[in-house]
Every structure is written in structure tokens, then in C-alpha cells.
């Protein structure tokens, strides 16, 4: 059955973390730092000739670039889910986005492989129209859905939903949706081979 944890439990030796790759995080943070330095140099050379509005704009941009480059907490919120040989771990809504003006609830939802089905590559609607994603169905309660999946996508291939079976999709790239689906299928098969409970029917 599904379980909630105040902290992420210890993972099995073989696991997969679905998040922004470390190399891309380092590249982006470095890029923001370079932007801040370049803009700082340019604005310092032209400061006297700048109108007050441009000075405020340059100051705000420099502060923003430095913030994104140095403030590590915003980069920790890029973990979408974690998989190991026991099942999937999902962060609560407050881990996925920064919430202002409310008490944060930090917890993880564990969904065993027996409550995961139909792992696949699909498409989802986004600001670009349609994009590739990794998708699967979860057997979860309405409360679990509201606490953990408000900010998670829905695959476009679902026409009708069964009770308590929620289709979810993750369209981030990288990582590659096809490779992600293959890793999840391998972990699920590994769990099934160890006499774990059978999965719910595909929907």
C-alpha cells in the first residue's frame, strides 16, 4: 500500500532519480554567474550615461542572475520522482514549487510497484503544444493526488479514467523520456521477479 514519509527513506542499491542532470544544473548556474559579471562590467562602464530607469533595470538583472547562480535551494526542487526496486517516491507539492504565504508541508509519497502500471512514452500538452513525456498510471487516493500531484502533467492518450487510477506525465528534457521509461520498466520487472505483488491492471 502507499505510504507517506516525513523524509526520503533509504533507497535500494539500484535506483533512478528523475531530475535536472547535474551537468546541466552546473552549466546553468555558471551561465547565470557569467551573465551577472558581464552585465556588472558593462553597466559600471556606462553608469554615468545611463538614465535612472536603466540603472534600476541593470541592478535588478544583476541581482537576479546572482540569485539564480548562488542560491542552491531553488535547484534542489528539481527532483520530480525517485524510483528504486521497491517503487516510486514522489515529493509533495511544496517540494516541486516554492509556496509563499502558507505553511509548507514537506513529505514524500511512496507508491509500490504494485500500484504503478502502463509505463510508457506519451505526449502531453504544454506551452509548445505537444511534447514527448514519460507517463504511467498510479493507484492513489484523491487526497494523495491533491497533496502530491497538483503540479504534475497529464498524458494526452488518456480518454477515460478509472476510479483512483491517476495518469501522470513528466515531460522534462533532459532526461530523455524514452530512456526514463526503459529504466522504470527495468526496475519494475526487477521487483516483479522478486515475487512482489502484481500490478494493477493497465488503464
JSON list of C-alpha atoms in Angstrom, two decimals:
[
{"chain": "A", "resi": 1, "resn": "UNK", "atom": "CA", "xyz": [0.00, 0.00, 0.00]},
{"chain": "A", "resi": 2, "resn": "UNK", "atom": "CA", "xyz": [1.02, 3.63, -0.43]},
{"chain": "A", "resi": 3, "resn": "UNK", "atom": "CA", "xyz": [2.87, 5.32, 2.42]},
{"chain": "A", "resi": 4, "resn": "UNK", "atom": "CA", "xyz": [3.86, 8.86, 3.34]},
{"chain": "A", "resi": 5, "resn": "UNK", "atom": "CA", "xyz": [7.24, 9.73, 4.88]},
{"chain": "A", "resi": 6, "resn": "UNK", "atom": "CA", "xyz": [8.44, 12.93, 6.51]},
{"chain": "A", "resi": 7, "resn": "UNK", "atom": "CA", "xyz": [11.84, 12.31, 4.92]},
{"chain": "A", "resi": 8, "resn": "UNK", "atom": "CA", "xyz": [13.01, 10.31, 1.95]},
{"chain": "A", "resi": 9, "resn": "UNK", "atom": "CA", "xyz": [13.71, 6.73, 3.13]},
{"chain": "A", "resi": 10, "resn": "UNK", "atom": "CA", "xyz": [16.92, 4.91, 2.28]},
{"chain": "A", "resi": 11, "resn": "UNK", "atom": "CA", "xyz": [16.91, 3.74, -1.33]},
{"chain": "A", "resi": 12, "resn": "UNK", "atom": "CA", "xyz": [17.91, 0.35, -2.66]},
{"chain": "A", "resi": 13, "resn": "UNK", "atom": "CA", "xyz": [21.28, -0.02, -4.37]},
{"chain": "A", "resi": 14, "resn": "UNK", "atom": "CA", "xyz": [19.70, 0.25, -7.81]},
{"chain": "A", "resi": 15, "resn": "UNK", "atom": "CA", "xyz": [17.66, 3.43, -8.13]},
{"chain": "A", "resi": 16, "resn": "UNK", "atom": "CA", "xyz": [16.87, 6.26, -10.51]},
{"chain": "A", "resi": 17, "resn": "UNK", "atom": "CA", "xyz": [16.39, 9.97, -9.72]},
{"chain": "A", "resi": 18, "resn": "UNK", "atom": "CA", "xyz": [14.31, 11.90, -12.24]},
{"chain": "A", "resi": 19, "resn": "UNK", "atom": "CA", "xyz": [15.65, 15.43, -12.11]},
{"chain": "A", "resi": 20, "resn": "UNK", "atom": "CA", "xyz": [17.61, 18.03, -13.99]},
{"chain": "A", "resi": 21, "resn": "UNK", "atom": "CA", "xyz": [21.00, 16.44, -14.79]},
{"chain": "A", "resi": 22, "resn": "UNK", "atom": "CA", "xyz": [23.83, 17.69, -12.59]},
{"chain": "A", "resi": 23, "resn": "UNK", "atom": "CA", "xyz": [25.89, 18.79, -15.59]},
{"chain": "A", "resi": 24, "resn": "UNK", "atom": "CA", "xyz": [23.01, 20.94, -16.82]},
{"chain": "A", "resi": 25, "resn": "UNK", "atom": "CA", "xyz": [22.45, 22.47, -13.38]},
{"chain": "A", "resi": 26, "resn": "UNK", "atom": "CA", "xyz": [26.13, 23.41, -13.12]},
{"chain": "A", "resi": 27, "resn": "UNK", "atom": "CA", "xyz": [26.09, 24.81, -16.66]},
{"chain": "A", "resi": 28, "resn": "UNK", "atom": "CA", "xyz": [23.02, 26.95, -16.00]},
{"chain": "A", "resi": 29, "resn": "UNK", "atom": "CA", "xyz": [24.33, 28.27, -12.69]},
{"chain": "A", "resi": 30, "resn": "UNK", "atom": "CA", "xyz": [27.66, 29.09, -14.32]},
{"chain": "A", "resi": 31, "resn": "UNK", "atom": "CA", "xyz": [25.87, 30.83, -17.18]},
{"chain": "A", "resi": 32, "resn": "UNK", "atom": "CA", "xyz": [23.85, 32.97, -14.77]},
{"chain": "A", "resi": 33, "resn": "UNK", "atom": "CA", "xyz": [27.08, 33.89, -12.99]},
{"chain": "A", "resi": 34, "resn": "UNK", "atom": "CA", "xyz": [28.74, 34.89, -16.26]},
{"chain": "A", "resi": 35, "resn": "UNK", "atom": "CA", "xyz": [25.71, 36.99, -17.24]},
{"chain": "A", "resi": 36, "resn": "UNK", "atom": "CA", "xyz": [25.89, 38.78, -13.88]},
{"chain": "A", "resi": 37, "resn": "UNK", "atom": "CA", "xyz": [29.60, 39.55, -14.26]},
{"chain": "A", "resi": 38, "resn": "UNK", "atom": "CA", "xyz": [29.29, 40.74, -17.87]},
{"chain": "A", "resi": 39, "resn": "UNK", "atom": "CA", "xyz": [26.32, 42.96, -17.07]},
{"chain": "A", "resi": 40, "resn": "UNK", "atom": "CA", "xyz": [28.10, 44.31, -14.00]},
{"chain": "A", "resi": 41, "resn": "UNK", "atom": "CA", "xyz": [31.16, 45.28, -16.05]},
{"chain": "A", "resi": 42, "resn": "UNK", "atom": "CA", "xyz": [29.13, 46.86, -18.86]},
{"chain": "A", "resi": 43, "resn": "UNK", "atom": "CA", "xyz": [26.87, 48.80, -16.50]},
{"chain": "A", "resi": 44, "resn": "UNK", "atom": "CA", "xyz": [29.83, 50.06, -14.44]},
{"chain": "A", "resi": 45, "resn": "UNK", "atom": "CA", "xyz": [31.48, 51.42, -17.59]},
{"chain": "A", "resi": 46, "resn": "UNK", "atom": "CA", "xyz": [28.29, 53.14, -18.77]},
{"chain": "A", "resi": 47, "resn": "UNK", "atom": "CA", "xyz": [26.80, 54.01, -15.38]},
{"chain": "A", "resi": 48, "resn": "UNK", "atom": "CA", "xyz": [27.13, 57.80, -15.66]},
{"chain": "A", "resi": 49, "resn": "UNK", "atom": "CA", "xyz": [25.44, 57.90, -19.07]},
{"chain": "A", "resi": 50, "resn": "UNK", "atom": "CA", "xyz": [22.55, 55.62, -18.09]},
{"chain": "A", "resi": 51, "resn": "UNK", "atom": "CA", "xyz": [19.09, 57.03, -17.36]},
{"chain": "A", "resi": 52, "resn": "UNK", "atom": "CA", "xyz": [17.80, 56.18, -13.85]},
{"chain": "A", "resi": 53, "resn": "UNK", "atom": "CA", "xyz": [15.40, 53.60, -15.26]},
{"chain": "A", "resi": 54, "resn": "UNK", "atom": "CA", "xyz": [18.21, 51.66, -16.94]},
{"chain": "A", "resi": 55, "resn": "UNK", "atom": "CA", "xyz": [20.23, 51.76, -13.74]},
{"chain": "A", "resi": 56, "resn": "UNK", "atom": "CA", "xyz": [17.36, 50.16, -11.84]},
{"chain": "A", "resi": 57, "resn": "UNK", "atom": "CA", "xyz": [16.91, 47.57, -14.59]},
{"chain": "A", "resi": 58, "resn": "UNK", "atom": "CA", "xyz": [20.60, 46.64, -14.63]},
{"chain": "A", "resi": 59, "resn": "UNK", "atom": "CA", "xyz": [20.68, 46.41, -10.85]},
{"chain": "A", "resi": 60, "resn": "UNK", "atom": "CA", "xyz": [17.62, 44.15, -10.81]},
{"chain": "A", "resi": 61, "resn": "UNK", "atom": "CA", "xyz": [19.01, 41.88, -13.54]},
{"chain": "A", "resi": 62, "resn": "UNK", "atom": "CA", "xyz": [22.40, 41.58, -11.86]},
{"chain": "A", "resi": 63, "resn": "UNK", "atom": "CA", "xyz": [20.74, 40.69, -8.55]},
{"chain": "A", "resi": 64, "resn": "UNK", "atom": "CA", "xyz": [18.52, 38.11, -10.26]},
{"chain": "A", "resi": 65, "resn": "UNK", "atom": "CA", "xyz": [21.43, 36.48, -12.11]},
{"chain": "A", "resi": 66, "resn": "UNK", "atom": "CA", "xyz": [23.48, 36.30, -8.90]},
{"chain": "A", "resi": 67, "resn": "UNK", "atom": "CA", "xyz": [20.49, 34.83, -7.06]},
{"chain": "A", "resi": 68, "resn": "UNK", "atom": "CA", "xyz": [20.00, 32.04, -9.61]},
{"chain": "A", "resi": 69, "resn": "UNK", "atom": "CA", "xyz": [23.72, 31.37, -9.71]},
{"chain": "A", "resi": 70, "resn": "UNK", "atom": "CA", "xyz": [24.38, 31.15, -5.97]},
{"chain": "A", "resi": 71, "resn": "UNK", "atom": "CA", "xyz": [21.10, 30.23, -4.27]},
{"chain": "A", "resi": 72, "resn": "UNK", "atom": "CA", "xyz": [21.26, 26.44, -4.27]},
{"chain": "A", "resi": 73, "resn": "UNK", "atom": "CA", "xyz": [17.83, 25.81, -2.75]},
{"chain": "A", "resi": 74, "resn": "UNK", "atom": "CA", "xyz": [15.93, 26.58, -5.94]},
{"chain": "A", "resi": 75, "resn": "UNK", "atom": "CA", "xyz": [17.94, 23.91, -7.76]},
{"chain": "A", "resi": 76, "resn": "UNK", "atom": "CA", "xyz": [17.13, 21.27, -5.13]},
{"chain": "A", "resi": 77, "resn": "UNK", "atom": "CA", "xyz": [13.45, 21.44, -6.05]},
{"chain": "A", "resi": 78, "resn": "UNK", "atom": "CA", "xyz": [14.01, 19.88, -9.46]},
{"chain": "A", "resi": 79, "resn": "UNK", "atom": "CA", "xyz": [13.57, 16.26, -8.29]},
{"chain": "A", "resi": 80, "resn": "UNK", "atom": "CA", "xyz": [10.29, 15.08, -9.83]},
{"chain": "A", "resi": 81, "resn": "UNK", "atom": "CA", "xyz": [10.33, 11.50, -8.56]},
{"chain": "A", "resi": 82, "resn": "UNK", "atom": "CA", "xyz": [12.68, 8.74, -7.46]},
{"chain": "A", "resi": 83, "resn": "UNK", "atom": "CA", "xyz": [12.42, 5.06, -8.36]},
{"chain": "A", "resi": 84, "resn": "UNK", "atom": "CA", "xyz": [14.06, 2.02, -6.82]},
{"chain": "A", "resi": 85, "resn": "UNK", "atom": "CA", "xyz": [13.36, -1.70, -6.65]},
{"chain": "A", "resi": 86, "resn": "UNK", "atom": "CA", "xyz": [10.51, -1.16, -4.18]},
{"chain": "A", "resi": 87, "resn": "UNK", "atom": "CA", "xyz": [8.52, 1.50, -6.02]},
{"chain": "A", "resi": 88, "resn": "UNK", "atom": "CA", "xyz": [8.29, 5.23, -6.71]},
{"chain": "A", "resi": 89, "resn": "UNK", "atom": "CA", "xyz": [8.81, 8.16, -4.33]},
{"chain": "A", "resi": 90, "resn": "UNK", "atom": "CA", "xyz": [7.11, 11.48, -5.09]},
{"chain": "A", "resi": 91, "resn": "UNK", "atom": "CA", "xyz": [7.82, 14.83, -3.40]},
{"chain": "A", "resi": 92, "resn": "UNK", "atom": "CA", "xyz": [4.90, 16.83, -2.08]},
{"chain": "A", "resi": 93, "resn": "UNK", "atom": "CA", "xyz": [3.67, 19.92, -3.91]},
{"chain": "A", "resi": 94, "resn": "UNK", "atom": "CA", "xyz": [5.79, 22.24, -1.75]},
{"chain": "A", "resi": 95, "resn": "UNK", "atom": "CA", "xyz": [8.97, 20.47, -2.85]},
{"chain": "A", "resi": 96, "resn": "UNK", "atom": "CA", "xyz": [8.07, 20.98, -6.51]},
{"chain": "A", "resi": 97, "resn": "UNK", "atom": "CA", "xyz": [7.45, 24.73, -6.25]},
{"chain": "A", "resi": 98, "resn": "UNK", "atom": "CA", "xyz": [8.16, 27.48, -3.75]},
{"chain": "A", "resi": 99, "resn": "UNK", "atom": "CA", "xyz": [4.95, 28.36, -1.91]},
{"chain": "A", "resi": 100, "resn": "UNK", "atom": "CA", "xyz": [4.55, 31.87, -0.50]},
{"chain": "A", "resi": 101, "resn": "UNK", "atom": "CA", "xyz": [2.15, 32.78, 2.29]},
{"chain": "A", "resi": 102, "resn": "UNK", "atom": "CA", "xyz": [1.31, 29.30, 3.60]},
{"chain": "A", "resi": 103, "resn": "UNK", "atom": "CA", "xyz": [2.77, 26.69, 5.89]},
{"chain": "A", "resi": 104, "resn": "UNK", "atom": "CA", "xyz": [4.88, 24.28, 3.89]},
{"chain": "A", "resi": 105, "resn": "UNK", "atom": "CA", "xyz": [4.25, 20.54, 4.06]},
{"chain": "A", "resi": 106, "resn": "UNK", "atom": "CA", "xyz": [7.43, 18.62, 3.32]},
{"chain": "A", "resi": 107, "resn": "UNK", "atom": "CA", "xyz": [6.88, 14.91, 2.81]},
{"chain": "A", "resi": 108, "resn": "UNK", "atom": "CA", "xyz": [7.28, 12.08, 0.32]},
{"chain": "A", "resi": 109, "resn": "UNK", "atom": "CA", "xyz": [4.69, 9.67, -1.03]},
{"chain": "A", "resi": 110, "resn": "UNK", "atom": "CA", "xyz": [5.82, 6.10, -1.62]},
{"chain": "A", "resi": 111, "resn": "UNK", "atom": "CA", "xyz": [3.86, 4.17, -4.25]},
{"chain": "A", "resi": 112, "resn": "UNK", "atom": "CA", "xyz": [4.87, 0.48, -4.55]},
{"chain": "A", "resi": 113, "resn": "UNK", "atom": "CA", "xyz": [5.27, -1.05, -7.99]},
{"chain": "A", "resi": 114, "resn": "UNK", "atom": "CA", "xyz": [2.04, -2.97, -7.40]},
{"chain": "A", "resi": 115, "resn": "UNK", "atom": "CA", "xyz": [0.23, 0.37, -7.67]},
{"chain": "A", "resi": 116, "resn": "UNK", "atom": "CA", "xyz": [2.04, 1.50, -10.82]},
{"chain": "A", "resi": 117, "resn": "UNK", "atom": "CA", "xyz": [1.01, 0.43, -14.31]},
{"chain": "A", "resi": 118, "resn": "UNK", "atom": "CA", "xyz": [1.32, 1.19, -18.02]},
{"chain": "A", "resi": 119, "resn": "UNK", "atom": "CA", "xyz": [4.76, 2.82, -18.02]},
{"chain": "A", "resi": 120, "resn": "UNK", "atom": "CA", "xyz": [5.17, 4.36, -21.46]},
{"chain": "A", "resi": 121, "resn": "UNK", "atom": "CA", "xyz": [6.37, 7.20, -23.64]},
{"chain": "A", "resi": 122, "resn": "UNK", "atom": "CA", "xyz": [3.46, 9.50, -24.47]},
{"chain": "A", "resi": 123, "resn": "UNK", "atom": "CA", "xyz": [2.73, 13.14, -25.25]},
{"chain": "A", "resi": 124, "resn": "UNK", "atom": "CA", "xyz": [1.42, 15.92, -23.06]},
{"chain": "A", "resi": 125, "resn": "UNK", "atom": "CA", "xyz": [0.09, 19.40, -23.69]},
{"chain": "A", "resi": 126, "resn": "UNK", "atom": "CA", "xyz": [2.40, 22.29, -22.80]},
{"chain": "A", "resi": 127, "resn": "UNK", "atom": "CA", "xyz": [3.18, 25.83, -23.91]},
{"chain": "A", "resi": 128, "resn": "UNK", "atom": "CA", "xyz": [4.77, 24.44, -27.10]},
{"chain": "A", "resi": 129, "resn": "UNK", "atom": "CA", "xyz": [1.67, 22.43, -27.98]},
{"chain": "A", "resi": 130, "resn": "UNK", "atom": "CA", "xyz": [2.57, 18.75, -27.63]},
{"chain": "A", "resi": 131, "resn": "UNK", "atom": "CA", "xyz": [5.79, 17.32, -26.25]},
{"chain": "A", "resi": 132, "resn": "UNK", "atom": "CA", "xyz": [7.16, 13.86, -25.52]},
{"chain": "A", "resi": 133, "resn": "UNK", "atom": "CA", "xyz": [6.96, 12.67, -21.94]},
{"chain": "A", "resi": 134, "resn": "UNK", "atom": "CA", "xyz": [7.30, 9.60, -19.76]},
{"chain": "A", "resi": 135, "resn": "UNK", "atom": "CA", "xyz": [3.90, 8.60, -18.39]},
{"chain": "A", "resi": 136, "resn": "UNK", "atom": "CA", "xyz": [2.41, 5.96, -16.11]},
{"chain": "A", "resi": 137, "resn": "UNK", "atom": "CA", "xyz": [-0.73, 5.27, -14.11]},
{"chain": "A", "resi": 138, "resn": "UNK", "atom": "CA", "xyz": [-0.83, 5.41, -10.33]},
{"chain": "A", "resi": 139, "resn": "UNK", "atom": "CA", "xyz": [-3.33, 3.86, -7.95]},
{"chain": "A", "resi": 140, "resn": "UNK", "atom": "CA", "xyz": [-3.67, 6.69, -5.41]},
{"chain": "A", "resi": 141, "resn": "UNK", "atom": "CA", "xyz": [-6.34, 8.34, -3.29]},
{"chain": "A", "resi": 142, "resn": "UNK", "atom": "CA", "xyz": [-7.87, 11.76, -4.06]},
{"chain": "A", "resi": 143, "resn": "UNK", "atom": "CA", "xyz": [-6.02, 13.25, -1.07]},
{"chain": "A", "resi": 144, "resn": "UNK", "atom": "CA", "xyz": [-2.70, 11.85, -2.27]},
{"chain": "A", "resi": 145, "resn": "UNK", "atom": "CA", "xyz": [-3.36, 13.34, -5.65]},
{"chain": "A", "resi": 146, "resn": "UNK", "atom": "CA", "xyz": [-4.11, 16.80, -4.22]},
{"chain": "A", "resi": 147, "resn": "UNK", "atom": "CA", "xyz": [-1.08, 16.72, -1.89]},
{"chain": "A", "resi": 148, "resn": "UNK", "atom": "CA", "xyz": [1.50, 15.43, -4.38]},
{"chain": "A", "resi": 149, "resn": "UNK", "atom": "CA", "xyz": [0.39, 15.86, -7.99]},
{"chain": "A", "resi": 150, "resn": "UNK", "atom": "CA", "xyz": [-1.14, 19.32, -8.43]},
{"chain": "A", "resi": 151, "resn": "UNK", "atom": "CA", "xyz": [1.87, 20.47, -10.46]},
{"chain": "A", "resi": 152, "resn": "UNK", "atom": "CA", "xyz": [2.30, 17.23, -12.43]},
{"chain": "A", "resi": 153, "resn": "UNK", "atom": "CA", "xyz": [1.23, 16.85, -16.06]},
{"chain": "A", "resi": 154, "resn": "UNK", "atom": "CA", "xyz": [-1.39, 14.55, -17.58]},
{"chain": "A", "resi": 155, "resn": "UNK", "atom": "CA", "xyz": [-0.67, 12.46, -20.72]},
{"chain": "A", "resi": 156, "resn": "UNK", "atom": "CA", "xyz": [-2.77, 13.16, -23.79]},
{"chain": "A", "resi": 157, "resn": "UNK", "atom": "CA", "xyz": [-3.50, 9.49, -24.50]},
{"chain": "A", "resi": 158, "resn": "UNK", "atom": "CA", "xyz": [-5.97, 9.10, -21.62]},
{"chain": "A", "resi": 159, "resn": "UNK", "atom": "CA", "xyz": [-9.60, 9.28, -22.72]},
{"chain": "A", "resi": 160, "resn": "UNK", "atom": "CA", "xyz": [-11.33, 7.86, -19.65]},
{"chain": "A", "resi": 161, "resn": "UNK", "atom": "CA", "xyz": [-10.08, 7.47, -16.10]},
{"chain": "A", "resi": 162, "resn": "UNK", "atom": "CA", "xyz": [-10.84, 4.63, -13.73]},
{"chain": "A", "resi": 163, "resn": "UNK", "atom": "CA", "xyz": [-11.61, 5.31, -10.07]},
{"chain": "A", "resi": 164, "resn": "UNK", "atom": "CA", "xyz": [-8.46, 6.17, -8.07]},
{"chain": "A", "resi": 165, "resn": "UNK", "atom": "CA", "xyz": [-6.21, 5.44, -11.06]},
{"chain": "A", "resi": 166, "resn": "UNK", "atom": "CA", "xyz": [-4.42, 8.68, -11.94]},
{"chain": "A", "resi": 167, "resn": "UNK", "atom": "CA", "xyz": [-2.34, 9.05, -15.13]},
{"chain": "A", "resi": 168, "resn": "UNK", "atom": "CA", "xyz": [0.68, 11.33, -14.68]},
{"chain": "A", "resi": 169, "resn": "UNK", "atom": "CA", "xyz": [3.33, 12.57, -17.08]},
{"chain": "A", "resi": 170, "resn": "UNK", "atom": "CA", "xyz": [6.76, 14.17, -16.83]},
{"chain": "A", "resi": 171, "resn": "UNK", "atom": "CA", "xyz": [7.90, 16.00, -19.94]},
{"chain": "A", "resi": 172, "resn": "UNK", "atom": "CA", "xyz": [11.23, 17.45, -18.81]},
{"chain": "A", "resi": 173, "resn": "UNK", "atom": "CA", "xyz": [14.03, 17.08, -21.33]},
{"chain": "A", "resi": 174, "resn": "UNK", "atom": "CA", "xyz": [16.66, 16.18, -20.43]},
{"chain": "A", "resi": 175, "resn": "UNK", "atom": "CA", "xyz": [16.37, 13.46, -19.22]},
{"chain": "A", "resi": 176, "resn": "UNK", "atom": "CA", "xyz": [15.17, 11.60, -22.29]},
{"chain": "A", "resi": 177, "resn": "UNK", "atom": "CA", "xyz": [11.59, 10.22, -21.84]},
{"chain": "A", "resi": 178, "resn": "UNK", "atom": "CA", "xyz": [12.39, 7.00, -23.73]},
{"chain": "A", "resi": 179, "resn": "UNK", "atom": "CA", "xyz": [15.42, 6.25, -21.56]},
{"chain": "A", "resi": 180, "resn": "UNK", "atom": "CA", "xyz": [13.48, 7.14, -18.42]},
{"chain": "A", "resi": 181, "resn": "UNK", "atom": "CA", "xyz": [10.64, 4.77, -19.34]},
{"chain": "A", "resi": 182, "resn": "UNK", "atom": "CA", "xyz": [13.15, 1.97, -20.02]},
{"chain": "A", "resi": 183, "resn": "UNK", "atom": "CA", "xyz": [14.76, 2.46, -16.59]},
{"chain": "A", "resi": 184, "resn": "UNK", "atom": "CA", "xyz": [11.39, 2.41, -14.82]},
{"chain": "A", "resi": 185, "resn": "UNK", "atom": "CA", "xyz": [10.28, -0.73, -16.67]},
{"chain": "A", "resi": 186, "resn": "UNK", "atom": "CA", "xyz": [13.53, -2.46, -15.76]},
{"chain": "A", "resi": 187, "resn": "UNK", "atom": "CA", "xyz": [13.13, -1.59, -12.06]},
{"chain": "A", "resi": 188, "resn": "UNK", "atom": "CA", "xyz": [9.51, -2.73, -12.05]},
{"chain": "A", "resi": 189, "resn": "UNK", "atom": "CA", "xyz": [10.42, -6.03, -13.71]},
{"chain": "A", "resi": 190, "resn": "UNK", "atom": "CA", "xyz": [13.18, -6.48, -11.16]},
{"chain": "A", "resi": 191, "resn": "UNK", "atom": "CA", "xyz": [10.62, -6.05, -8.38]},
{"chain": "A", "resi": 192, "resn": "UNK", "atom": "CA", "xyz": [8.16, -8.44, -10.06]},
{"chain": "A", "resi": 193, "resn": "UNK", "atom": "CA", "xyz": [10.87, -11.08, -10.37]},
{"chain": "A", "resi": 194, "resn": "UNK", "atom": "CA", "xyz": [11.31, -10.98, -6.59]},
{"chain": "A", "resi": 195, "resn": "UNK", "atom": "CA", "xyz": [7.70, -12.01, -6.02]},
{"chain": "A", "resi": 196, "resn": "UNK", "atom": "CA", "xyz": [6.41, -8.52, -5.34]},
{"chain": "A", "resi": 197, "resn": "UNK", "atom": "CA", "xyz": [2.62, -8.08, -5.53]},
{"chain": "A", "resi": 198, "resn": "UNK", "atom": "CA", "xyz": [1.18, -7.93, -9.03]},
{"chain": "A", "resi": 199, "resn": "UNK", "atom": "CA", "xyz": [0.49, -4.57, -10.62]},
{"chain": "A", "resi": 200, "resn": "UNK", "atom": "CA", "xyz": [-2.92, -3.03, -11.07]},
{"chain": "A", "resi": 201, "resn": "UNK", "atom": "CA", "xyz": [-4.48, -3.50, -14.47]},
{"chain": "A", "resi": 202, "resn": "UNK", "atom": "CA", "xyz": [-3.39, -1.10, -17.20]},
{"chain": "A", "resi": 203, "resn": "UNK", "atom": "CA", "xyz": [-5.83, 1.70, -17.81]}
]
